Coordinates of C-alpha atoms in Angstrom, one line a residue:
M1 CA 14.2 -105.1 -157.8
D2 CA 16.3 -105.3 -161.0
P3 CA 14.6 -103.0 -163.6
T4 CA 16.1 -105.1 -166.7
T5 CA 14.9 -108.4 -164.8
D6 CA 11.7 -106.5 -163.9
N7 CA 11.4 -105.4 -168.1
A8 CA 12.2 -109.1 -168.9
R9 CA 8.9 -110.2 -166.7
N10 CA 6.7 -107.9 -168.5
T11 CA 7.9 -108.5 -172.1
G12 CA 8.1 -112.3 -171.7
D13 CA 11.3 -112.3 -173.8
P14 CA 12.6 -115.8 -174.5
G15 CA 16.3 -114.4 -174.8
R16 CA 15.8 -112.3 -171.5
A17 CA 14.2 -115.3 -169.8
R18 CA 17.1 -117.6 -170.8
A19 CA 19.4 -115.2 -169.2
S20 CA 17.6 -114.6 -165.9
L21 CA 17.6 -118.6 -165.6
E22 CA 21.2 -118.6 -166.1
A23 CA 21.7 -116.0 -163.6
L24 CA 20.2 -118.6 -160.7
R25 CA 23.4 -120.4 -160.9
A26 CA 25.0 -117.0 -159.6
E27 CA 22.6 -116.0 -156.8
I28 CA 22.2 -120.1 -155.9
A29 CA 25.6 -119.9 -155.2
K30 CA 25.6 -117.2 -152.4
A31 CA 24.0 -120.0 -150.6
V32 CA 25.0 -123.0 -152.0
V33 CA 28.6 -124.5 -152.5
G34 CA 28.9 -126.1 -156.0
Q35 CA 25.8 -128.4 -156.8
D36 CA 25.5 -126.8 -160.2
P37 CA 23.9 -129.9 -162.0
A38 CA 21.4 -130.4 -159.2
V39 CA 20.7 -126.4 -159.8
T40 CA 20.4 -127.1 -163.8
G41 CA 18.0 -130.0 -163.0
L42 CA 15.7 -128.1 -160.8
V43 CA 15.4 -125.7 -163.4
V44 CA 14.7 -128.2 -166.1
A45 CA 12.2 -129.8 -164.3
L46 CA 10.5 -126.6 -163.6
L47 CA 10.5 -126.0 -167.7
C48 CA 9.0 -129.4 -168.5
R49 CA 6.7 -129.3 -165.4
G50 CA 8.3 -132.1 -163.9
H51 CA 9.3 -133.0 -160.3
V52 CA 12.4 -134.1 -158.8
L53 CA 13.6 -136.8 -156.4
L54 CA 17.0 -135.5 -154.7
E55 CA 19.2 -138.3 -153.6
G56 CA 21.9 -137.8 -150.8
V57 CA 23.0 -138.4 -147.3
P58 CA 22.2 -135.9 -144.7
G59 CA 24.0 -132.6 -144.6
V60 CA 24.6 -132.0 -148.2
A61 CA 22.6 -129.3 -148.2
K62 CA 19.4 -130.4 -150.3
T63 CA 16.8 -128.3 -148.3
L64 CA 19.0 -125.1 -148.7
L65 CA 19.0 -125.9 -152.3
V66 CA 15.4 -126.1 -152.9
R67 CA 14.6 -122.4 -150.7
A68 CA 17.7 -120.9 -152.4
L69 CA 15.9 -121.5 -155.8
A70 CA 12.6 -120.5 -154.5
S71 CA 14.0 -117.3 -153.3
A72 CA 15.8 -116.8 -156.5
L73 CA 12.7 -117.6 -158.7
E74 CA 10.6 -115.4 -156.5
L75 CA 8.2 -118.6 -155.5
D76 CA 6.1 -119.5 -153.2
T77 CA 7.8 -122.5 -151.2
K78 CA 6.7 -125.0 -148.5
R79 CA 8.3 -127.7 -146.3
V80 CA 6.6 -131.5 -144.9
Q81 CA 8.8 -133.1 -143.2
F82 CA 7.4 -136.6 -144.0
T83 CA 7.2 -139.2 -140.8
P84 CA 5.6 -142.3 -140.0
D85 CA 2.5 -140.8 -138.7
L86 CA 1.7 -138.4 -141.0
M87 CA -1.3 -138.3 -142.6
P88 CA -2.9 -137.8 -146.4
S89 CA -4.7 -135.0 -145.2
D90 CA -1.5 -133.3 -143.5
I91 CA -0.2 -132.9 -147.1
T92 CA -3.4 -131.8 -149.0
G93 CA -5.5 -130.1 -146.7
S94 CA -9.0 -131.2 -145.5
L95 CA -12.7 -130.1 -144.5
V96 CA -13.1 -128.2 -141.2
Y97 CA -16.0 -127.3 -139.5
D98 CA -16.6 -123.7 -138.7
T99 CA -18.8 -123.1 -135.5
R100 CA -19.6 -119.6 -136.8
T101 CA -21.2 -120.2 -140.2
A102 CA -22.2 -124.2 -139.1
E103 CA -20.6 -125.2 -142.2
F104 CA -17.2 -127.0 -143.7
S105 CA -14.8 -125.1 -145.2
F106 CA -11.5 -126.3 -146.9
Q107 CA -8.5 -125.3 -145.4
P108 CA -5.6 -125.9 -148.3
G109 CA -2.3 -128.1 -147.4
P110 CA 0.6 -127.4 -147.8
V111 CA 0.7 -128.7 -151.3
F112 CA -1.0 -125.4 -152.4
T113 CA 2.5 -123.8 -153.5
N114 CA 5.0 -123.5 -156.1
L115 CA 7.7 -125.5 -154.8
L116 CA 6.9 -128.1 -152.3
L117 CA 10.0 -129.6 -150.4
A118 CA 8.8 -133.6 -149.3
D119 CA 11.6 -134.2 -147.1
E120 CA 12.2 -137.5 -146.6
I121 CA 9.6 -138.8 -148.4
N122 CA 10.3 -142.7 -148.0
R123 CA 9.8 -142.1 -144.2
T124 CA 6.1 -142.0 -144.6
P125 CA 3.7 -145.1 -145.6
P126 CA 2.7 -145.9 -149.1
K127 CA -0.5 -144.2 -148.4
T128 CA 0.4 -140.7 -147.4
Q129 CA 3.1 -140.9 -149.9
S130 CA 0.2 -142.2 -152.7
S131 CA -1.8 -138.8 -151.8
L132 CA 0.9 -136.6 -153.8
L133 CA 0.2 -139.0 -156.7
E134 CA -2.8 -136.6 -158.0
A135 CA -0.9 -133.5 -157.2
M136 CA 2.1 -134.3 -159.6
E137 CA 0.1 -136.2 -162.4
E138 CA -3.1 -133.6 -162.4
R139 CA -1.8 -130.5 -160.9
Q140 CA -5.0 -130.9 -158.5
V141 CA -6.1 -132.2 -155.2
T142 CA -9.8 -134.0 -154.6
V143 CA -11.3 -133.4 -151.5
D144 CA -14.8 -134.4 -150.8
G145 CA -15.3 -135.1 -154.6
T146 CA -14.2 -131.2 -155.3
P147 CA -11.3 -131.2 -157.6
R148 CA -9.1 -128.1 -156.7
P149 CA -6.5 -126.7 -158.7
L150 CA -2.7 -126.4 -157.8
P151 CA -0.7 -123.0 -158.8
D152 CA 1.4 -122.9 -161.4
P153 CA 4.1 -123.4 -161.5
F154 CA 4.2 -126.3 -159.4
L155 CA 7.3 -128.5 -158.4
V156 CA 7.5 -131.2 -155.8
A157 CA 11.4 -131.8 -154.9
A158 CA 11.0 -135.0 -152.8
T159 CA 14.5 -135.9 -150.4
Q160 CA 15.5 -139.5 -149.7
N161 CA 18.5 -140.5 -147.9
P162 CA 20.3 -143.6 -149.7
V163 CA 22.1 -145.1 -146.6
E164 CA 19.4 -145.8 -144.0
Y165 CA 16.6 -147.8 -144.9
E166 CA 15.4 -148.9 -141.4
G167 CA 12.0 -147.5 -140.7
T168 CA 11.6 -146.9 -144.5
Y169 CA 8.9 -147.4 -146.9
P170 CA 10.4 -147.4 -150.7
L171 CA 8.7 -145.5 -153.3
P172 CA 6.7 -148.0 -155.4
E173 CA 7.6 -147.9 -159.0
A174 CA 4.3 -146.5 -160.0
Q175 CA 5.3 -143.3 -158.0
L176 CA 8.8 -143.3 -159.0
D177 CA 7.9 -143.0 -162.7
R178 CA 5.8 -139.4 -161.8
F179 CA 9.2 -137.8 -161.1
L180 CA 10.7 -136.5 -164.3
L181 CA 14.4 -136.6 -162.7
K182 CA 16.4 -138.3 -160.1
L183 CA 19.2 -136.1 -159.1
T184 CA 22.3 -137.3 -156.9
I185 CA 23.6 -134.8 -154.4
P186 CA 27.2 -136.0 -153.8
L187 CA 29.8 -134.7 -150.7
P188 CA 31.6 -131.3 -151.8
S189 CA 35.3 -131.8 -152.9
R190 CA 37.9 -131.1 -150.3
Q191 CA 38.0 -127.2 -151.7
E192 CA 34.2 -126.9 -151.5
E193 CA 34.3 -128.4 -147.9
I194 CA 36.4 -125.8 -146.9
D195 CA 34.6 -122.8 -148.9
V196 CA 31.3 -124.0 -146.7
L197 CA 33.2 -124.0 -143.4
T198 CA 34.6 -120.5 -144.3
R199 CA 31.5 -119.2 -144.9
H200 CA 29.8 -120.7 -141.4
A201 CA 32.8 -118.8 -139.8
D202 CA 32.1 -115.4 -141.5
G203 CA 28.6 -115.7 -140.0
F204 CA 26.7 -117.1 -142.7
N205 CA 23.1 -118.5 -141.6
P206 CA 21.7 -120.5 -143.9
R207 CA 18.2 -119.8 -142.1
D208 CA 18.7 -116.3 -143.6
L209 CA 18.9 -116.2 -147.2
H210 CA 18.1 -112.7 -147.5
A211 CA 21.3 -111.5 -145.2
A212 CA 23.1 -113.9 -147.8
G213 CA 22.5 -111.8 -150.8
V214 CA 20.0 -114.3 -152.4
R215 CA 17.6 -112.1 -154.3
S216 CA 15.2 -112.8 -157.1
V217 CA 16.7 -112.8 -160.7
A218 CA 13.4 -114.4 -162.0
G219 CA 9.7 -115.2 -161.7
P220 CA 6.8 -117.0 -163.2
A221 CA 6.4 -114.9 -166.3
D222 CA 10.1 -115.7 -166.9
L223 CA 9.0 -119.3 -166.9
E224 CA 6.4 -119.0 -169.0
A225 CA 8.7 -117.2 -171.8
A226 CA 11.1 -120.1 -171.2
R227 CA 8.3 -122.8 -171.8
A228 CA 7.0 -121.3 -174.9
A229 CA 10.7 -121.2 -176.2
V230 CA 11.4 -124.9 -175.1
A231 CA 8.1 -125.9 -176.9
K232 CA 9.4 -124.3 -180.2
T233 CA 12.6 -126.2 -180.2
T234 CA 12.9 -128.6 -182.9
I235 CA 13.1 -132.4 -182.5
S236 CA 14.2 -134.1 -185.7
P237 CA 12.8 -137.6 -186.5
E238 CA 16.1 -139.1 -186.1
I239 CA 16.6 -137.8 -182.3
T240 CA 13.1 -139.5 -181.7
A241 CA 14.3 -142.5 -182.8
Y242 CA 17.3 -142.3 -180.7
V243 CA 15.4 -141.7 -177.5
V244 CA 13.2 -144.9 -178.4
D245 CA 16.1 -146.9 -179.2
I246 CA 18.1 -146.0 -175.9
C247 CA 14.4 -147.1 -173.9
R248 CA 14.0 -149.9 -175.9
T249 CA 17.6 -151.3 -175.0
T250 CA 16.9 -151.1 -171.4
R251 CA 14.0 -153.3 -171.8
E252 CA 16.6 -156.2 -173.3
S253 CA 19.5 -155.7 -170.8
P254 CA 19.9 -158.7 -168.8
S255 CA 20.9 -156.9 -165.9
L256 CA 17.4 -155.3 -165.7
T257 CA 14.0 -156.5 -164.5
L258 CA 12.5 -153.5 -165.5
G259 CA 13.4 -151.3 -168.5
V260 CA 12.3 -147.7 -169.2
S261 CA 8.2 -147.3 -170.1
P262 CA 7.3 -145.1 -172.9
R263 CA 6.8 -142.1 -170.3
G264 CA 10.0 -142.8 -169.5
A265 CA 11.1 -141.9 -173.3
T266 CA 8.8 -139.1 -173.4
A267 CA 10.6 -137.9 -170.3
L268 CA 13.9 -138.0 -171.9
L269 CA 12.7 -136.3 -175.1
A270 CA 11.3 -133.4 -173.1
T271 CA 14.4 -132.9 -171.0
A272 CA 16.8 -133.1 -173.8
R273 CA 14.8 -130.4 -175.8
A274 CA 14.9 -128.0 -172.2
W275 CA 18.4 -128.2 -171.8
A276 CA 19.1 -127.7 -175.6
W277 CA 17.0 -124.7 -175.0
L278 CA 19.0 -123.8 -171.9
T279 CA 22.4 -124.2 -173.7
G280 CA 21.2 -121.4 -176.4
R281 CA 20.0 -123.9 -179.1
D282 CA 16.8 -124.2 -181.2
Y283 CA 17.3 -127.6 -181.8
V284 CA 17.9 -130.8 -180.3
I285 CA 21.5 -133.2 -180.8
P286 CA 22.3 -136.3 -179.4
D287 CA 24.5 -134.9 -176.8
D288 CA 21.4 -133.3 -175.8
V289 CA 19.9 -137.1 -175.0
K290 CA 23.2 -138.2 -173.1
A291 CA 23.7 -135.2 -171.0
L292 CA 19.6 -136.0 -169.3
A293 CA 19.6 -139.6 -169.8
L294 CA 21.2 -140.4 -166.3
P295 CA 18.8 -138.4 -164.3
T296 CA 15.6 -139.1 -166.3
L297 CA 16.3 -142.9 -166.5
R298 CA 17.9 -144.0 -163.2
H299 CA 15.2 -144.2 -161.4
R300 CA 12.9 -146.1 -164.3
V301 CA 14.7 -149.2 -164.1
Q302 CA 15.0 -152.0 -162.1
L303 CA 18.4 -154.4 -161.5
R304 CA 18.2 -158.1 -161.2
P305 CA 19.0 -159.0 -157.6
E306 CA 22.2 -160.7 -159.0
A307 CA 23.4 -157.8 -161.0
E308 CA 23.0 -155.8 -157.9
M309 CA 25.3 -158.2 -155.7
E310 CA 27.9 -158.1 -158.8
G311 CA 27.9 -154.2 -157.8
V312 CA 25.9 -153.1 -161.0
T313 CA 24.2 -150.1 -160.5
A314 CA 21.4 -148.4 -162.8
D315 CA 23.7 -145.7 -163.8
S316 CA 26.4 -148.2 -165.2
V317 CA 23.8 -149.8 -166.9
I318 CA 22.4 -146.9 -168.8
N319 CA 26.1 -145.6 -169.4
A320 CA 26.8 -148.9 -171.2
I321 CA 23.3 -148.4 -173.4
L322 CA 24.4 -145.0 -174.3
T323 CA 27.8 -146.3 -175.6
H324 CA 26.1 -149.2 -177.4
V325 CA 22.9 -147.6 -179.2
P326 CA 24.0 -146.4 -182.8
V327 CA 24.3 -142.2 -182.5
P328 CA 22.4 -140.7 -185.4
R329 CA 24.6 -138.3 -187.7

């Protein structure tokens, strides 16, 4: 392990913590080609203690991205494949009768981890989807009336396929609102796809990140130092009003049946604050709000059917609002 990294973890210095988190891109790039915005979004979510919804067609390295992030951050990770027959106890854990002691003991489920990859979350019924609500919001799981705290940090990275709807259960608005960010994972460019194939031809094994050279460059102590620094990042009253104006305008848009709630406004302020700190500033500017507006708000609005039929998207509505709302000087 790099001694300077180890020292940063011991001192909790925010400057070194920022450098460690910035080094994530280089480490994850050893396993994943491109996808810098998704990597940044996952780091922002960790800084804000939020969760991420990853949307992309199969085969664009969503699972590999989360696994590489966990390795580079020295965090525990577990993966659950969501299927129609998955039960809530398969995620949270359950009480198991021990014949040796003649007592029931709690067997933790995969949710007791740092990074939970909920693969194809929309393939399981709402009852099982809702089993994550308490974990995501309260950072605990209650079984048989006993609350059990989850590890810190704790992040749910849920994936869903945007093109296949047969046999799926769309996430209800209440659960979508629990995700801090919705990140779209695009198909790679031609050159990026050539790089992917070249790596595989040279023997790259996505199941062996250690062989790919991915190492730990940060840890929980770095995250704690970074979170403390983010909390001290200054937000002026003008920026707060700017965020409120953006969110209130979504509620008045003729293209939307559902606008952004106050929880969404709070989320946008938090993500803009984290982004400002990651870029090296101790204060938030309007560009920070604009940079995080799409991933923070796109899943918190609902299009009118007639607007959707005309080809309007949530992203296009939010972009139009960003150009319309006056920017503070």
